[in-house]
Amino acid sequence: MDRKIIAALRENGRATYADLGRSVGLSASSVHERVGKLEAAGVITGYHAMVDPSTVGLGVTALVGIHPTDTATDEDVAAALAALDEVESCYAVAGDEAFVVKVRVATVDDLERSLNRLRRIPGVGRTNTTVVLSTRFEGRPNNAGLEDERNGNA
């Protein structure tokens, strides 16, 4: 039941407890109690507005692979990356790169300046940049397995 509530909230974080209750087959008070427990347990970590980046002047997105130096510590590099406003997401990855970051900026000139800042971070040996031409989907809720549960196959 908690997974169904989470799936409904991921689809619409502004849904009322009554709306959630109707969609999962519980009373509003039961949903309220379950959501409170999910928040207290750290399963639900927050609610936010999804914004179209281009409408707020962030029309250029790039994925940047960070290749560390031999003396770099992941913690120090990650902390320096977190200090850059244009770095939206940071993923520690397996392979030659230590991190892949998502950078959002207004223009290609801004991207060039951001890449220069990234390359000056102590511990960053080099970067590998892929400019995003278009976004087909992003931030999609992963509700895998819930369809089977809804159809009684789980």
PDB file of C-alpha atoms in Angstrom:
ATOM      1  CA  MET A   1       0.000   0.000   0.000  1.00  0.00           C
ATOM      2  CA  ASP A   2       2.879   2.371   0.817  1.00  0.00           C
ATOM      3  CA  ARG A   3       4.332   1.800  -2.667  1.00  0.00           C
ATOM      4  CA  LYS A   4       0.987   2.762  -4.207  1.00  0.00           C
ATOM      5  CA  ILE A   5       0.856   5.946  -2.120  1.00  0.00           C
ATOM      6  CA  ILE A   6       4.425   6.800  -3.097  1.00  0.00           C
ATOM      7  CA  ALA A   7       3.614   6.193  -6.770  1.00  0.00           C
ATOM      8  CA  ALA A   8       0.580   8.477  -6.545  1.00  0.00           C
ATOM      9  CA  LEU A   9       2.621  11.210  -4.842  1.00  0.00           C
ATOM     10  CA  ARG A  10       5.350  10.924  -7.475  1.00  0.00           C
ATOM     11  CA  GLU A  11       2.703  11.507 -10.129  1.00  0.00           C
ATOM     12  CA  ASN A  12       1.145  14.445  -8.242  1.00  0.00           C
ATOM     13  CA  GLY A  13       2.915  15.743  -5.144  1.00  0.00           C
ATOM     14  CA  ARG A  14       0.095  18.231  -4.551  1.00  0.00           C
ATOM     15  CA  ALA A  15      -2.627  15.589  -4.308  1.00  0.00           C
ATOM     16  CA  THR A  16      -4.790  15.861  -1.203  1.00  0.00           C
ATOM     17  CA  TYR A  17      -5.017  12.997   1.253  1.00  0.00           C
ATOM     18  CA  ALA A  18      -8.597  12.473   0.047  1.00  0.00           C
ATOM     19  CA  ASP A  19      -7.393  12.245  -3.586  1.00  0.00           C
ATOM     20  CA  LEU A  20      -4.660   9.812  -2.587  1.00  0.00           C
ATOM     21  CA  GLY A  21      -7.124   7.776  -0.573  1.00  0.00           C
ATOM     22  CA  ARG A  22      -9.464   7.462  -3.540  1.00  0.00           C
ATOM     23  CA  SER A  23      -6.647   6.371  -5.837  1.00  0.00           C
ATOM     24  CA  VAL A  24      -5.325   3.683  -3.457  1.00  0.00           C
ATOM     25  CA  GLY A  25      -8.544   2.635  -1.743  1.00  0.00           C
ATOM     26  CA  LEU A  26      -7.950   4.027   1.761  1.00  0.00           C
ATOM     27  CA  SER A  27      -9.500   6.757   3.874  1.00  0.00           C
ATOM     28  CA  ALA A  28      -7.883  10.186   3.900  1.00  0.00           C
ATOM     29  CA  SER A  29      -6.907   9.738   7.562  1.00  0.00           C
ATOM     30  CA  SER A  30      -5.211   6.387   6.823  1.00  0.00           C
ATOM     31  CA  VAL A  31      -3.270   7.958   3.952  1.00  0.00           C
ATOM     32  CA  HIS A  32      -2.295  10.906   6.161  1.00  0.00           C
ATOM     33  CA  GLU A  33      -0.955   8.523   8.802  1.00  0.00           C
ATOM     34  CA  ARG A  34       0.970   6.435   6.265  1.00  0.00           C
ATOM     35  CA  VAL A  35       2.472   9.505   4.569  1.00  0.00           C
ATOM     36  CA  GLY A  36       3.580  10.821   7.962  1.00  0.00           C
ATOM     37  CA  LYS A  37       5.303   7.516   8.714  1.00  0.00           C
ATOM     38  CA  LEU A  38       6.971   7.502   5.295  1.00  0.00           C
ATOM     39  CA  GLU A  39       8.263  11.033   5.902  1.00  0.00           C
ATOM     40  CA  ALA A  40       9.482  10.163   9.419  1.00  0.00           C
ATOM     41  CA  ALA A  41      11.276   7.073   8.092  1.00  0.00           C
ATOM     42  CA  GLY A  42      13.070   9.152   5.453  1.00  0.00           C
ATOM     43  CA  VAL A  43      11.373   7.386   2.542  1.00  0.00           C
ATOM     44  CA  ILE A  44       9.723  10.629   1.419  1.00  0.00           C
ATOM     45  CA  THR A  45      12.437  13.253   1.674  1.00  0.00           C
ATOM     46  CA  GLY A  46      10.601  16.300   0.355  1.00  0.00           C
ATOM     47  CA  TYR A  47       8.286  17.879  -2.164  1.00  0.00           C
ATOM     48  CA  HIS A  48       9.283  20.242  -4.931  1.00  0.00           C
ATOM     49  CA  ALA A  49       8.032  22.045  -8.000  1.00  0.00           C
ATOM     50  CA  MET A  50       9.134  20.696 -11.353  1.00  0.00           C
ATOM     51  CA  VAL A  51      10.204  23.612 -13.543  1.00  0.00           C
ATOM     52  CA  ASP A  52      10.899  23.697 -17.280  1.00  0.00           C
ATOM     53  CA  PRO A  53      14.552  24.888 -17.291  1.00  0.00           C
ATOM     54  CA  SER A  54      14.254  26.743 -20.590  1.00  0.00           C
ATOM     55  CA  THR A  55      11.421  28.916 -19.244  1.00  0.00           C
ATOM     56  CA  VAL A  56      13.697  30.184 -16.465  1.00  0.00           C
ATOM     57  CA  GLY A  57      16.613  30.928 -18.785  1.00  0.00           C
ATOM     58  CA  LEU A  58      18.530  27.641 -18.505  1.00  0.00           C
ATOM     59  CA  GLY A  59      18.357  26.480 -22.101  1.00  0.00           C
ATOM     60  CA  VAL A  60      21.662  24.600 -22.271  1.00  0.00           C
ATOM     61  CA  THR A  61      22.144  21.267 -20.533  1.00  0.00           C
ATOM     62  CA  ALA A  62      25.338  19.232 -20.564  1.00  0.00           C
ATOM     63  CA  LEU A  63      26.492  15.997 -18.987  1.00  0.00           C
ATOM     64  CA  VAL A  64      30.085  16.291 -17.862  1.00  0.00           C
ATOM     65  CA  GLY A  65      32.276  13.347 -16.983  1.00  0.00           C
ATOM     66  CA  ILE A  66      34.885  14.177 -14.350  1.00  0.00           C
ATOM     67  CA  HIS A  67      38.184  12.295 -14.564  1.00  0.00           C
ATOM     68  CA  PRO A  68      40.050  12.656 -11.252  1.00  0.00           C
ATOM     69  CA  THR A  69      43.746  13.055 -10.683  1.00  0.00           C
ATOM     70  CA  ASP A  70      45.608  10.303  -8.820  1.00  0.00           C
ATOM     71  CA  THR A  71      45.695  12.417  -5.670  1.00  0.00           C
ATOM     72  CA  ALA A  72      42.037  13.451  -5.695  1.00  0.00           C
ATOM     73  CA  THR A  73      39.617  12.474  -2.952  1.00  0.00           C
ATOM     74  CA  ASP A  74      36.043  11.899  -4.043  1.00  0.00           C
ATOM     75  CA  GLU A  75      34.707  13.825  -1.050  1.00  0.00           C
ATOM     76  CA  ASP A  76      36.735  16.959  -1.821  1.00  0.00           C
ATOM     77  CA  VAL A  77      35.849  16.931  -5.519  1.00  0.00           C
ATOM     78  CA  ALA A  78      32.144  16.329  -4.767  1.00  0.00           C
ATOM     79  CA  ALA A  79      32.113  19.189  -2.247  1.00  0.00           C
ATOM     80  CA  ALA A  80      33.689  21.551  -4.790  1.00  0.00           C
ATOM     81  CA  LEU A  81      31.169  20.466  -7.441  1.00  0.00           C
ATOM     82  CA  ALA A  82      28.299  21.070  -5.002  1.00  0.00           C
ATOM     83  CA  ALA A  83      29.491  24.655  -4.564  1.00  0.00           C
ATOM     84  CA  LEU A  84      28.804  25.427  -8.247  1.00  0.00           C
ATOM     85  CA  ASP A  85      25.230  26.646  -8.780  1.00  0.00           C
ATOM     86  CA  GLU A  86      25.103  25.359 -12.334  1.00  0.00           C
ATOM     87  CA  VAL A  87      25.750  21.751 -11.267  1.00  0.00           C
ATOM     88  CA  GLU A  88      22.247  20.353 -10.877  1.00  0.00           C
ATOM     89  CA  SER A  89      23.085  16.685 -10.215  1.00  0.00           C
ATOM     90  CA  CYS A  90      26.217  14.741  -9.369  1.00  0.00           C
ATOM     91  CA  TYR A  91      26.574  10.984  -9.750  1.00  0.00           C
ATOM     92  CA  ALA A  92      29.516   8.873  -8.572  1.00  0.00           C
ATOM     93  CA  VAL A  93      30.016   6.330 -11.353  1.00  0.00           C
ATOM     94  CA  ALA A  94      32.073   3.257 -12.199  1.00  0.00           C
ATOM     95  CA  GLY A  95      34.634   3.442 -14.997  1.00  0.00           C
ATOM     96  CA  ASP A  96      37.327   5.933 -15.951  1.00  0.00           C
ATOM     97  CA  GLU A  97      35.261   8.852 -14.725  1.00  0.00           C
ATOM     98  CA  ALA A  98      34.679   9.316 -11.006  1.00  0.00           C
ATOM     99  CA  PHE A  99      31.618  11.520 -11.460  1.00  0.00           C
ATOM    100  CA  VAL A 100      29.094  12.545 -14.067  1.00  0.00           C
ATOM    101  CA  VAL A 101      27.426  15.884 -13.406  1.00  0.00           C
ATOM    102  CA  LYS A 102      24.445  17.557 -15.034  1.00  0.00           C
ATOM    103  CA  VAL A 103      25.106  21.221 -15.734  1.00  0.00           C
ATOM    104  CA  ARG A 104      22.383  23.707 -16.695  1.00  0.00           C
ATOM    105  CA  VAL A 105      23.241  27.175 -17.954  1.00  0.00           C
ATOM    106  CA  ALA A 106      21.724  29.883 -20.143  1.00  0.00           C
ATOM    107  CA  THR A 107      24.110  29.868 -23.114  1.00  0.00           C
ATOM    108  CA  VAL A 108      26.965  27.952 -24.681  1.00  0.00           C
ATOM    109  CA  ASP A 109      29.285  30.763 -23.557  1.00  0.00           C
ATOM    110  CA  ASP A 110      28.110  30.144 -19.982  1.00  0.00           C
ATOM    111  CA  LEU A 111      28.801  26.437 -20.468  1.00  0.00           C
ATOM    112  CA  GLU A 112      32.353  27.226 -21.534  1.00  0.00           C
ATOM    113  CA  ARG A 113      32.874  29.341 -18.399  1.00  0.00           C
ATOM    114  CA  SER A 114      31.387  26.564 -16.237  1.00  0.00           C
ATOM    115  CA  LEU A 115      33.682  23.970 -17.777  1.00  0.00           C
ATOM    116  CA  ASN A 116      36.652  26.219 -17.064  1.00  0.00           C
ATOM    117  CA  ARG A 117      35.560  26.450 -13.409  1.00  0.00           C
ATOM    118  CA  LEU A 118      35.115  22.668 -13.231  1.00  0.00           C
ATOM    119  CA  ARG A 119      38.579  22.051 -14.663  1.00  0.00           C
ATOM    120  CA  ARG A 120      40.162  24.351 -12.042  1.00  0.00           C
ATOM    121  CA  ILE A 121      38.783  22.264  -9.146  1.00  0.00           C
ATOM    122  CA  PRO A 122      41.684  20.583  -7.332  1.00  0.00           C
ATOM    123  CA  GLY A 123      41.540  16.884  -8.100  1.00  0.00           C
ATOM    124  CA  VAL A 124      39.881  17.242 -11.514  1.00  0.00           C
ATOM    125  CA  GLY A 125      42.292  15.933 -14.133  1.00  0.00           C
ATOM    126  CA  ARG A 126      40.086  16.367 -17.169  1.00  0.00           C
ATOM    127  CA  THR A 127      36.468  16.487 -18.259  1.00  0.00           C
ATOM    128  CA  ASN A 128      34.417  14.914 -21.030  1.00  0.00           C
ATOM    129  CA  THR A 129      31.348  16.928 -22.040  1.00  0.00           C
ATOM    130  CA  THR A 130      28.199  15.880 -23.874  1.00  0.00           C
ATOM    131  CA  VAL A 131      25.800  18.685 -24.782  1.00  0.00           C
ATOM    132  CA  VAL A 132      22.131  17.690 -24.604  1.00  0.00           C
ATOM    133  CA  LEU A 133      20.259  18.547 -27.806  1.00  0.00           C
ATOM    134  CA  SER A 134      16.800  17.755 -26.432  1.00  0.00           C
ATOM    135  CA  THR A 135      15.268  16.028 -23.437  1.00  0.00           C
ATOM    136  CA  ARG A 136      12.840  13.250 -24.302  1.00  0.00           C
ATOM    137  CA  PHE A 137      11.889  12.642 -20.665  1.00  0.00           C
ATOM    138  CA  GLU A 138      13.397  13.355 -17.284  1.00  0.00           C
ATOM    139  CA  GLY A 139      12.545  12.754 -13.649  1.00  0.00           C
ATOM    140  CA  ARG A 140      10.100  10.015 -14.596  1.00  0.00           C
ATOM    141  CA  PRO A 141       8.702   8.131 -11.604  1.00  0.00           C
ATOM    142  CA  ASN A 142       9.865   4.521 -11.516  1.00  0.00           C
ATOM    143  CA  ASN A 143       6.783   2.615 -10.460  1.00  0.00           C
ATOM    144  CA  ALA A 144       8.006  -0.714 -11.819  1.00  0.00           C
ATOM    145  CA  GLY A 145       6.065  -3.645 -10.465  1.00  0.00           C
ATOM    146  CA  LEU A 146       3.044  -1.639  -9.382  1.00  0.00           C
ATOM    147  CA  GLU A 147       1.040  -2.558 -12.490  1.00  0.00           C
ATOM    148  CA  ASP A 148       1.470  -6.239 -11.594  1.00  0.00           C
ATOM    149  CA  GLU A 149       0.321  -5.504  -8.040  1.00  0.00           C
ATOM    150  CA  ARG A 150      -2.712  -3.565  -9.304  1.00  0.00           C
ATOM    151  CA  ASN A 151      -3.649  -6.467 -11.564  1.00  0.00           C
ATOM    152  CA  GLY A 152      -3.234  -9.030  -8.773  1.00  0.00           C
ATOM    153  CA  ASN A 153      -0.132 -10.654 -10.291  1.00  0.00           C
ATOM    154  CA  ALA A 154       2.307  -9.854  -7.488  1.00  0.00           C
TER     155      ALA A 154
END
